[in-house]
Short mmCIF file of N, CA and C in Angstrom, two decimals:
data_model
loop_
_atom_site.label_atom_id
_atom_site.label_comp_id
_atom_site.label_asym_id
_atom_site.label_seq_id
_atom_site.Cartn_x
_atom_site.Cartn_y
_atom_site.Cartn_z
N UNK O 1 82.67 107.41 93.78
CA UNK O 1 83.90 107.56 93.03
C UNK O 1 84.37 109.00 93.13
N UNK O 2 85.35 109.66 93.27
CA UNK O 2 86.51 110.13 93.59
C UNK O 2 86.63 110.99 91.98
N UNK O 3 86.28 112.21 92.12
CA UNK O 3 86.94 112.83 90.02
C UNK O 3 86.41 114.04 90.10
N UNK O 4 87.64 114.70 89.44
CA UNK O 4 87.31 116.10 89.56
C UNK O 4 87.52 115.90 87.49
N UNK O 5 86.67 116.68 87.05
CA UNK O 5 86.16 116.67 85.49
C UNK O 5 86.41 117.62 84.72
N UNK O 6 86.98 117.52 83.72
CA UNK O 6 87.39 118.86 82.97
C UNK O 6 86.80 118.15 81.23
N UNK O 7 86.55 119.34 80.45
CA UNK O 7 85.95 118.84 79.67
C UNK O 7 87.01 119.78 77.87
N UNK O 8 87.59 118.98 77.84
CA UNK O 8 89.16 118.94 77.12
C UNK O 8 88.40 120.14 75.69
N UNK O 9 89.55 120.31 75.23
CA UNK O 9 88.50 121.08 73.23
C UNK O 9 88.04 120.36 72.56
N UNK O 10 88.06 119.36 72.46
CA UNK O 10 87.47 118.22 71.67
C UNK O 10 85.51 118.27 72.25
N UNK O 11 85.14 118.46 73.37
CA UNK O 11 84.24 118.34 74.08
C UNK O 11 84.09 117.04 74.52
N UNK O 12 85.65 116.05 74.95
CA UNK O 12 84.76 114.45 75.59
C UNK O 12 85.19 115.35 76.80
N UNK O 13 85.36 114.32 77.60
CA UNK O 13 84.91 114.52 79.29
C UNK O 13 86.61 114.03 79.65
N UNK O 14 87.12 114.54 80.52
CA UNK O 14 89.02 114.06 81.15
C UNK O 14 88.51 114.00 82.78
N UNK O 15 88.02 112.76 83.20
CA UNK O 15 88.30 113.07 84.69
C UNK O 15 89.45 112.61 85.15
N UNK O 16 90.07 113.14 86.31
CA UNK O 16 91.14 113.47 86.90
C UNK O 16 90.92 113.06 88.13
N UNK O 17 92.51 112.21 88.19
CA UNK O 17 92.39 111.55 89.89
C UNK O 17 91.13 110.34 89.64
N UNK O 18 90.75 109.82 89.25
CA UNK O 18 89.55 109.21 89.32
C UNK O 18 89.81 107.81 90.20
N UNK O 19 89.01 107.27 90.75
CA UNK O 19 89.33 106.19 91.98
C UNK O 19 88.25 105.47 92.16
N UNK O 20 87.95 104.15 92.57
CA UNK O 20 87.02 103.50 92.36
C UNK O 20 87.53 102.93 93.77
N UNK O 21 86.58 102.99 94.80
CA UNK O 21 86.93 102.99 96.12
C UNK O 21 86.52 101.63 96.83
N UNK O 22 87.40 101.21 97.38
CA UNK O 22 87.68 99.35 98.18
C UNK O 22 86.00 99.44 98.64
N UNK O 23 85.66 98.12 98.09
CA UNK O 23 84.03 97.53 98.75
C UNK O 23 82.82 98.07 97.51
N UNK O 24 83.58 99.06 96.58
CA UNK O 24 82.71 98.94 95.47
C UNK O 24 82.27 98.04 94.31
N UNK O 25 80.72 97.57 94.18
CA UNK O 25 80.23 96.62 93.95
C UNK O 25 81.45 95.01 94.46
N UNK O 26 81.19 95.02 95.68
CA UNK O 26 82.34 93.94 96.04
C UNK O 26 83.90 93.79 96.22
N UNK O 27 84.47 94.68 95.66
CA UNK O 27 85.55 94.63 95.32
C UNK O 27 86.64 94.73 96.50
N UNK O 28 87.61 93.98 96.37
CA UNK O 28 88.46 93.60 97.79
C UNK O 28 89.45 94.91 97.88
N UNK O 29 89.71 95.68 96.93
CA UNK O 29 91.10 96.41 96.77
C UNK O 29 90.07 97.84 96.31
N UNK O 30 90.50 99.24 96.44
CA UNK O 30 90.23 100.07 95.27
C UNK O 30 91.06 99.90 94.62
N UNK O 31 91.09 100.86 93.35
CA UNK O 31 91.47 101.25 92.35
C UNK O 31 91.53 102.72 91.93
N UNK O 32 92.67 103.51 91.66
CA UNK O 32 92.59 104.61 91.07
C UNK O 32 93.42 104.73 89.59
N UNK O 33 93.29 105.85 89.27
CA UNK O 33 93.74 105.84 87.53
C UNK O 33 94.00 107.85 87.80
N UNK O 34 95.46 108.30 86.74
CA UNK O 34 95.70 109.29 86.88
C UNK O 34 94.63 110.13 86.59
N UNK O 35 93.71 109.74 85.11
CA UNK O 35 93.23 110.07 83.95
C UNK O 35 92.23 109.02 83.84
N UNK O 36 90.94 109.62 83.35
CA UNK O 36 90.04 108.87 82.42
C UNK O 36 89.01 110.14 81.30
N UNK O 37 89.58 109.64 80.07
CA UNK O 37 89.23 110.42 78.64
C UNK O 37 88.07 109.15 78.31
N UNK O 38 87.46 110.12 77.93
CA UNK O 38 85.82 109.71 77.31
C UNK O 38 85.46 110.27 76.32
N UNK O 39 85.22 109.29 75.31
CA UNK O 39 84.81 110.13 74.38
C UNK O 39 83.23 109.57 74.00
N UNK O 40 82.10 109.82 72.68
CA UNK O 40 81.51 108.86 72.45
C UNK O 40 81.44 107.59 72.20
N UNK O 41 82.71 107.47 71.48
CA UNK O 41 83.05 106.07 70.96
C UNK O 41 83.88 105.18 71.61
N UNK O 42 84.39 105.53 72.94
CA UNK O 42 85.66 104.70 73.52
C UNK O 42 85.83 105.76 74.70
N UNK O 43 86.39 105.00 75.67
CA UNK O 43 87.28 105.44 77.11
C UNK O 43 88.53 104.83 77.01
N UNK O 44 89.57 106.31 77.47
CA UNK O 44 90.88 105.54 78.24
C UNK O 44 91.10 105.23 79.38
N UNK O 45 91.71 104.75 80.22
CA UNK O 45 92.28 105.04 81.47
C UNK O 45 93.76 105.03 80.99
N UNK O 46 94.30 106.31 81.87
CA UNK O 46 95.89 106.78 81.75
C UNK O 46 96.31 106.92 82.62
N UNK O 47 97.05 106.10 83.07
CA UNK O 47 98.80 106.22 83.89
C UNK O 47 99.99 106.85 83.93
N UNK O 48 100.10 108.21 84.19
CA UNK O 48 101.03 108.91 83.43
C UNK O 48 102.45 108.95 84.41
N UNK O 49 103.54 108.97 84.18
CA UNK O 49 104.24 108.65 84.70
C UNK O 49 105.71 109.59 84.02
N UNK O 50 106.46 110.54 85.24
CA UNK O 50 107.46 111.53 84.83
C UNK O 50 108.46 110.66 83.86
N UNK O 51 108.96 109.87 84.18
CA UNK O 51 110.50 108.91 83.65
C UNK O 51 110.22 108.30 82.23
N UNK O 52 111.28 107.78 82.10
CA UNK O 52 111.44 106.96 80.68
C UNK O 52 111.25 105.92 80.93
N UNK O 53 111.36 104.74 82.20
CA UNK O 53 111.11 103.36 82.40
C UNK O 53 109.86 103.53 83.48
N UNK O 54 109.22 102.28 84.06
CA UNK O 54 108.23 101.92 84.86
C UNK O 54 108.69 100.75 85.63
N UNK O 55 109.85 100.98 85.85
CA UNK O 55 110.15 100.45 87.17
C UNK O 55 110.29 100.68 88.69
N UNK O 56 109.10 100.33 89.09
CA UNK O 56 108.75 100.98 90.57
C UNK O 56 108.25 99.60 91.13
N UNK O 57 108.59 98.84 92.41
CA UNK O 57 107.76 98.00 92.77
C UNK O 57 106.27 98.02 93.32
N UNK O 58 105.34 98.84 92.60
CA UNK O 58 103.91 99.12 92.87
C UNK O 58 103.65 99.23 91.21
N UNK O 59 104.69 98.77 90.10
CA UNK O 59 104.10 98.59 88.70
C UNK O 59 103.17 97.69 88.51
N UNK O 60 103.11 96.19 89.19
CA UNK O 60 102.50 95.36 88.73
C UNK O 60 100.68 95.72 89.52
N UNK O 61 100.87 96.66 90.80
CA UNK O 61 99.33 96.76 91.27
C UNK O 61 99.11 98.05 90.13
N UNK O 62 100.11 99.03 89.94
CA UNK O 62 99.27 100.18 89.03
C UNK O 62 98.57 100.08 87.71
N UNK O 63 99.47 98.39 86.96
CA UNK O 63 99.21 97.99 85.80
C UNK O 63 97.60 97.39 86.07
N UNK O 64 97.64 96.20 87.26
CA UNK O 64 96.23 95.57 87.55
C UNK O 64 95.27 96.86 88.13
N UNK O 65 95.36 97.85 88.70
CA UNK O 65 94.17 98.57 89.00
C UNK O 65 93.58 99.56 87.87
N UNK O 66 94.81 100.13 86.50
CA UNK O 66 94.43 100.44 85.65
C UNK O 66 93.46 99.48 84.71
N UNK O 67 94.06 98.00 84.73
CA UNK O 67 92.97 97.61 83.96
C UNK O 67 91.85 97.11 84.33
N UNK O 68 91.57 97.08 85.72
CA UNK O 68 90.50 97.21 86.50
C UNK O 68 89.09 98.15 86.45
N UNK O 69 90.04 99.33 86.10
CA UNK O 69 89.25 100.40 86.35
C UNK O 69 88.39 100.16 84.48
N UNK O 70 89.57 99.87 83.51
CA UNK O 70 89.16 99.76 82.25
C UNK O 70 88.03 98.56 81.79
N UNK O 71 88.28 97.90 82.54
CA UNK O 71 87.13 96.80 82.45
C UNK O 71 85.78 97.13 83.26
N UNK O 72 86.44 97.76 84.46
CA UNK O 72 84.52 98.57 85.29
C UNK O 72 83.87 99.25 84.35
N UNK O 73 84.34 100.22 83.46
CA UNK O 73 83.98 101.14 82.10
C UNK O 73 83.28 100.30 81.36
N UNK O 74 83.84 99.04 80.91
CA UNK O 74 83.19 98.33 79.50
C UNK O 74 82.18 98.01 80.51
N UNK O 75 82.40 97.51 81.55
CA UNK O 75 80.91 96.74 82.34
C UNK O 75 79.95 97.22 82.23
N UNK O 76 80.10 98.89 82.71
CA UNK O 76 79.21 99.76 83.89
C UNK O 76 78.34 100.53 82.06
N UNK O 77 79.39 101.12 81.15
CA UNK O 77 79.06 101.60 80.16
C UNK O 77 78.74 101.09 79.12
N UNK O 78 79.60 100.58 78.76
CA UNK O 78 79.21 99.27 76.93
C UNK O 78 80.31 100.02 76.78
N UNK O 79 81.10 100.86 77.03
CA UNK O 79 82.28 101.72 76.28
C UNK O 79 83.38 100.94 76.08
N UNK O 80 83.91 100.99 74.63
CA UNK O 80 84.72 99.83 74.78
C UNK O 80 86.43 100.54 75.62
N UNK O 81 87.01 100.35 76.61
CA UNK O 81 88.11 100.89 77.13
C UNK O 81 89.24 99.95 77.08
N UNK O 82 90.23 101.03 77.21
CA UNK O 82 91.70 100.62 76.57
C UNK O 82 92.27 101.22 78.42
N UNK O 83 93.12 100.68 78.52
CA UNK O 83 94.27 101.03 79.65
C UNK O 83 95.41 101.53 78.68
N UNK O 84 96.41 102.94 79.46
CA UNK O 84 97.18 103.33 78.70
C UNK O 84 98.41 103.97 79.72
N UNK O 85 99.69 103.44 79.53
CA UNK O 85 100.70 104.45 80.47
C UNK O 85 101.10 105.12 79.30
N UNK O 86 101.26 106.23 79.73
CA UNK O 86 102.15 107.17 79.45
C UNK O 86 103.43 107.41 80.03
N UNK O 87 105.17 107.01 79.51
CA UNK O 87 105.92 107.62 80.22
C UNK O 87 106.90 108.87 79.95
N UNK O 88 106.19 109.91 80.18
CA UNK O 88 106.32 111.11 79.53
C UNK O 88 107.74 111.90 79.45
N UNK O 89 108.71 111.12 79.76
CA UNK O 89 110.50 111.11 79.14
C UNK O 89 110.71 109.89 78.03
N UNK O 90 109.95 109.49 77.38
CA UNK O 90 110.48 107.99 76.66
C UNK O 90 109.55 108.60 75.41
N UNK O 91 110.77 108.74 74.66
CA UNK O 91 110.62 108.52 73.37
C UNK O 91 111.13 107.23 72.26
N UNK O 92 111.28 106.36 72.58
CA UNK O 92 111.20 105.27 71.86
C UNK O 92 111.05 104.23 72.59
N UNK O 93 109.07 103.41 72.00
CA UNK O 93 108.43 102.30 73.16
C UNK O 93 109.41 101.51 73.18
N UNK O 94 110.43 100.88 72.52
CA UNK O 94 111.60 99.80 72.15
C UNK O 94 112.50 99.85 73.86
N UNK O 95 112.67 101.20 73.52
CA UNK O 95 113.69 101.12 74.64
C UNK O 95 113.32 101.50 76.09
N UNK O 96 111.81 101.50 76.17
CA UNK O 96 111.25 101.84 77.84
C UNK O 96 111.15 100.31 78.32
N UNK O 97 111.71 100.19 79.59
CA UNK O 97 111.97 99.17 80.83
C UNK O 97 110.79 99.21 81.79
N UNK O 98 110.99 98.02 82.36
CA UNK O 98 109.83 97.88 83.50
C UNK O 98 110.23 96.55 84.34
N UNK O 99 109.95 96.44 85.54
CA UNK O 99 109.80 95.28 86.29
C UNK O 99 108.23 94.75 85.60
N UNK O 100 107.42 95.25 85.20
CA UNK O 100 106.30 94.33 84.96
C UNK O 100 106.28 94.03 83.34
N UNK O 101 106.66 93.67 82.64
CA UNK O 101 106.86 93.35 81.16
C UNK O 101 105.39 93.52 80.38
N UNK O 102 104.32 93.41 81.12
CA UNK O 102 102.86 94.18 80.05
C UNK O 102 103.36 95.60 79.85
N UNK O 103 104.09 96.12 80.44
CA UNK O 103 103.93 97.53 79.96
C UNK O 103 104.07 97.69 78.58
N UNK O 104 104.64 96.90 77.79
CA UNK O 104 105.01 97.28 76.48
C UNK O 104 103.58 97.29 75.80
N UNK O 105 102.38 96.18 76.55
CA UNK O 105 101.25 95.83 75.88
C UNK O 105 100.34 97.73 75.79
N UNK O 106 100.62 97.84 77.26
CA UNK O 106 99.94 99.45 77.77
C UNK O 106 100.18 100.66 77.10
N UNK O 107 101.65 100.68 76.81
CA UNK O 107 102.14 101.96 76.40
C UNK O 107 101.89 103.12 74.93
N UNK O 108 101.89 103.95 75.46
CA UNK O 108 101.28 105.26 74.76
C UNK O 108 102.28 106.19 74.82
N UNK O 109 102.47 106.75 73.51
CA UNK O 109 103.74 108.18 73.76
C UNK O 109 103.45 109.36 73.90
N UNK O 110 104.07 109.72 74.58
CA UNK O 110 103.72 111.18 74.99
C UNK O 110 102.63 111.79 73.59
N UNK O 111 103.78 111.96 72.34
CA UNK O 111 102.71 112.86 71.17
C UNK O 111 101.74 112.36 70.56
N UNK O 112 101.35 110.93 71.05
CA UNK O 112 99.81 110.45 70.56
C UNK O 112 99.05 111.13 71.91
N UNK O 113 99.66 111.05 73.05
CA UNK O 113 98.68 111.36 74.06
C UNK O 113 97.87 112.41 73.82
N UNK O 114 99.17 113.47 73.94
CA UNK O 114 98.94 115.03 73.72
C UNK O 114 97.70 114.90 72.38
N UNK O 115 97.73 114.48 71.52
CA UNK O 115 97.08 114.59 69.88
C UNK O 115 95.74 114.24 70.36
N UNK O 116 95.30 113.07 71.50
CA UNK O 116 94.58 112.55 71.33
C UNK O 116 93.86 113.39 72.37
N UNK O 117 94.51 114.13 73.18
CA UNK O 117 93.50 115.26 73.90
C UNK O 117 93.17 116.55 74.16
N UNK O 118 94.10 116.38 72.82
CA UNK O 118 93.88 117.93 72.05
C UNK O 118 94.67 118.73 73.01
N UNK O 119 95.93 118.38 73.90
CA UNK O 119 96.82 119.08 74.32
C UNK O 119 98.01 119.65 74.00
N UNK O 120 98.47 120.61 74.25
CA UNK O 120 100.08 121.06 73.91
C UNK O 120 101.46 120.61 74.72
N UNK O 121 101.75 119.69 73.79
CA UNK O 121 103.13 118.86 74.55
C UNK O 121 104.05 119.72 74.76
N UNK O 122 104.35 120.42 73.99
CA UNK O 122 105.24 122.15 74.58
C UNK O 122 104.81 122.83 75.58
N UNK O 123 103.44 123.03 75.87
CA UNK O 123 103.28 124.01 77.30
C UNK O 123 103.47 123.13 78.71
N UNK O 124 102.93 121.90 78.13
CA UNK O 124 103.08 121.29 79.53
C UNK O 124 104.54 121.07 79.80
N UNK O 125 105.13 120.56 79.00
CA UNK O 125 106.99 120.76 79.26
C UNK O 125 107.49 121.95 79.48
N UNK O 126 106.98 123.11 79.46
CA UNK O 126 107.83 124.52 79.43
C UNK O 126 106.84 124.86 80.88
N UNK O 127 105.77 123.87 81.06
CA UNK O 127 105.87 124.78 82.48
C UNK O 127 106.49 123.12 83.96
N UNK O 128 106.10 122.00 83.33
CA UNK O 128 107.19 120.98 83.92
C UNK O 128 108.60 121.46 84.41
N UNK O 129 109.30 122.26 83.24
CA UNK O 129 110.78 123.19 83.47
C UNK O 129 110.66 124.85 84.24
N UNK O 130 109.66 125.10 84.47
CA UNK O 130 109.12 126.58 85.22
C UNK O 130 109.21 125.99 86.46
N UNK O 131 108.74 124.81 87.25
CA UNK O 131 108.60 124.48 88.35
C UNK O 131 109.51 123.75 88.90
N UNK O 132 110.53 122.97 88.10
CA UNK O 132 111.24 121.86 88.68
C UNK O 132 111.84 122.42 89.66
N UNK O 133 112.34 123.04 89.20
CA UNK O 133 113.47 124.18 91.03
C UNK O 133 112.40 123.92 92.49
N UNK O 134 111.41 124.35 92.39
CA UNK O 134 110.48 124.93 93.11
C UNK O 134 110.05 123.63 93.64
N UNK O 135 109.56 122.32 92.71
CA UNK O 135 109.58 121.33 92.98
C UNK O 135 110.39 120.28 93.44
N UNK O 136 111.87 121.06 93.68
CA UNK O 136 112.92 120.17 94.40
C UNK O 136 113.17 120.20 95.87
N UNK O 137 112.91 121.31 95.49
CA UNK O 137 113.09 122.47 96.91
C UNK O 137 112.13 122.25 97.90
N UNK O 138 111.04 121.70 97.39
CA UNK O 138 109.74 121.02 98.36
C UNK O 138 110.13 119.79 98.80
N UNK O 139 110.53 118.84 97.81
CA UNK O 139 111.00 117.32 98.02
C UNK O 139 111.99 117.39 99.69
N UNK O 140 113.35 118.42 98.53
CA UNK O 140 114.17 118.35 99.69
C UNK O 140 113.75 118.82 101.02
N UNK O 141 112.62 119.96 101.43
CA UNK O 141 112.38 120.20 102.50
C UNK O 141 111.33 119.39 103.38
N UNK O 142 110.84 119.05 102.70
CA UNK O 142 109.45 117.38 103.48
C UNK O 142 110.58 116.31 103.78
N UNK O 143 111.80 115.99 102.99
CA UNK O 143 112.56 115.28 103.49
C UNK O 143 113.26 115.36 104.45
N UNK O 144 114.07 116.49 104.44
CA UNK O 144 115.10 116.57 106.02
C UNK O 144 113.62 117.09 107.00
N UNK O 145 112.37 117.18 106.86
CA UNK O 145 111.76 117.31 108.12
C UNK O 145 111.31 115.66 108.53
N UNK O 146 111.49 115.13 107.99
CA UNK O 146 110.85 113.35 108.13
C UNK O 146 112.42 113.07 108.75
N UNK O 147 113.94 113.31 107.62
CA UNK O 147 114.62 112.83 108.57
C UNK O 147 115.48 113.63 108.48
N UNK O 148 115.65 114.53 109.89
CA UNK O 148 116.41 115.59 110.05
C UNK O 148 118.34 115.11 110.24
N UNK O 149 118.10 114.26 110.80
CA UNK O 149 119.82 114.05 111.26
C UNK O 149 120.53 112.78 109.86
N UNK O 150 119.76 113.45 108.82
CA UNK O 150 120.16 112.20 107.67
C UNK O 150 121.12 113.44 107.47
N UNK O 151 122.29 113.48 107.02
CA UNK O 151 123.65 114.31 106.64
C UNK O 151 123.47 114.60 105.16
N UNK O 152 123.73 112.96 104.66
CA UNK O 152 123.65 113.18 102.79
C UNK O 152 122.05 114.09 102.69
N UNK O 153 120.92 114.04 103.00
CA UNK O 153 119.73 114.87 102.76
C UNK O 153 120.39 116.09 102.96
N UNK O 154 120.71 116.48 104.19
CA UNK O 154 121.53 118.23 103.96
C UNK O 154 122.56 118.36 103.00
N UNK O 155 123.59 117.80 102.58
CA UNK O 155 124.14 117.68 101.78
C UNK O 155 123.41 118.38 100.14
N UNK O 156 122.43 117.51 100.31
CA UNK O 156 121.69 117.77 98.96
C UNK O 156 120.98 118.64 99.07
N UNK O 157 120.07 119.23 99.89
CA UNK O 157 119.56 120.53 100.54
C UNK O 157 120.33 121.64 100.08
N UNK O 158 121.56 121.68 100.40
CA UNK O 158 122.58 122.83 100.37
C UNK O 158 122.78 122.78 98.96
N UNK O 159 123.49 122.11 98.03
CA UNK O 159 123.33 121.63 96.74
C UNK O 159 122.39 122.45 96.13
N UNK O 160 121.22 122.07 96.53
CA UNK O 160 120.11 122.45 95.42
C UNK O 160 119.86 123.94 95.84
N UNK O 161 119.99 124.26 97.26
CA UNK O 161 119.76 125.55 96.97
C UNK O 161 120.44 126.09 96.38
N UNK O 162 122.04 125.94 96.48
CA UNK O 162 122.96 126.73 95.33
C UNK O 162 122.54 126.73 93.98
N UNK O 163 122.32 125.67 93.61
CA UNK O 163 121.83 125.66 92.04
C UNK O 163 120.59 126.53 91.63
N UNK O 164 119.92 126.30 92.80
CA UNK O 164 118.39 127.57 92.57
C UNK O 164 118.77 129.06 92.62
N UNK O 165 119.83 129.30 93.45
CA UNK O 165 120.46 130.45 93.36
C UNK O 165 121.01 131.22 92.43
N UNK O 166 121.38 130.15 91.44
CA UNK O 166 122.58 130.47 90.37
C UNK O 166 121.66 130.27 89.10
N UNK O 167 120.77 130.01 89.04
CA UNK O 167 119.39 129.95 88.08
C UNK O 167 119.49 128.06 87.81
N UNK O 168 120.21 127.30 88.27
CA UNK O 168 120.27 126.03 87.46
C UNK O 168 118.81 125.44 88.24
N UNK O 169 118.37 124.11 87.40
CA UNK O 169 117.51 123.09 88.51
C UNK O 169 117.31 122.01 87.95
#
């Protein structure tokens, strides 16, 4: 398995990236998970996700490999585990969308997340907004190198650099 481990203020365990790799104990597919929080009493697995909805057509495998991974936990550990998305623009579960309709069963809000791992929902947003420029500016340039003679991609290229120029992003 695949996890790089950080061990949060609380003292449980946050592995990161964690992945449970195709042909383990049998298994036809892997599985990965953004997040897995451990504590003594319980494991999560977390799905964290930039937007306010979870509509992507790879929702319904991210929903089944999260709770995949949450059920290997109760197996492998006795720990009782929960599967959890996070969609870290959505502030009210009522009004977050999905092509896969469990999400409503999954979902977690941003300020329980943060609470529950003893993180600061302000730093990670104030540095989310430190990078976005920087992080567009990458998008747009991996893109016109995949497809150079796309017009609208330069279009938007030129765009964003102006805006990085002028402080916007």
């Amino acid at each position: 398995m695949k996890i790089q481990d950080f061990v949060v203020p609380s003292g449980d365990m946050l592995l990161h990236h964690f992945k449970i790799p195709r042909g383990f104990k049998g298994r036809e597919k892997g599985a990965t998970a953004d997040f897995v929080f451990i504590t003594e009493e319980k494991a999560y697995v977390f799905e964290v996700k930039a937007g306010k909805d979870f509509d992507t057509k790879k929702s319904k495998a991210e929903i089944d490999s999260g709770q995949e991974i949450a059920e290997l936990f109760e197996e492998e550990f006795g720990l009782k585990t929960e599967f959890r998305m996070i969609l870290w623009n959505c502030n009210d579960s009522e009004a977050s969308g999905g092509k896969d309709k469990r999400i409503k069963n999954h979902l977690m809000m941003r300020p329980e997340f943060c609470a529950l791992l003893g993180i600061s929902e302000e730093k990670i947003n104030s540095q989310r907004t430190k990078y976005q420029g920087a992080n567009l500016r990458f998008f747009l340039d991996m893109a016109l190198e995949i497809a150079p003679d796309a017009g609208l991609l330069e279009y938007y290229h030129e765009k964003a650099g102006k805006m990085l120029q002028e402080g916007k992003s």
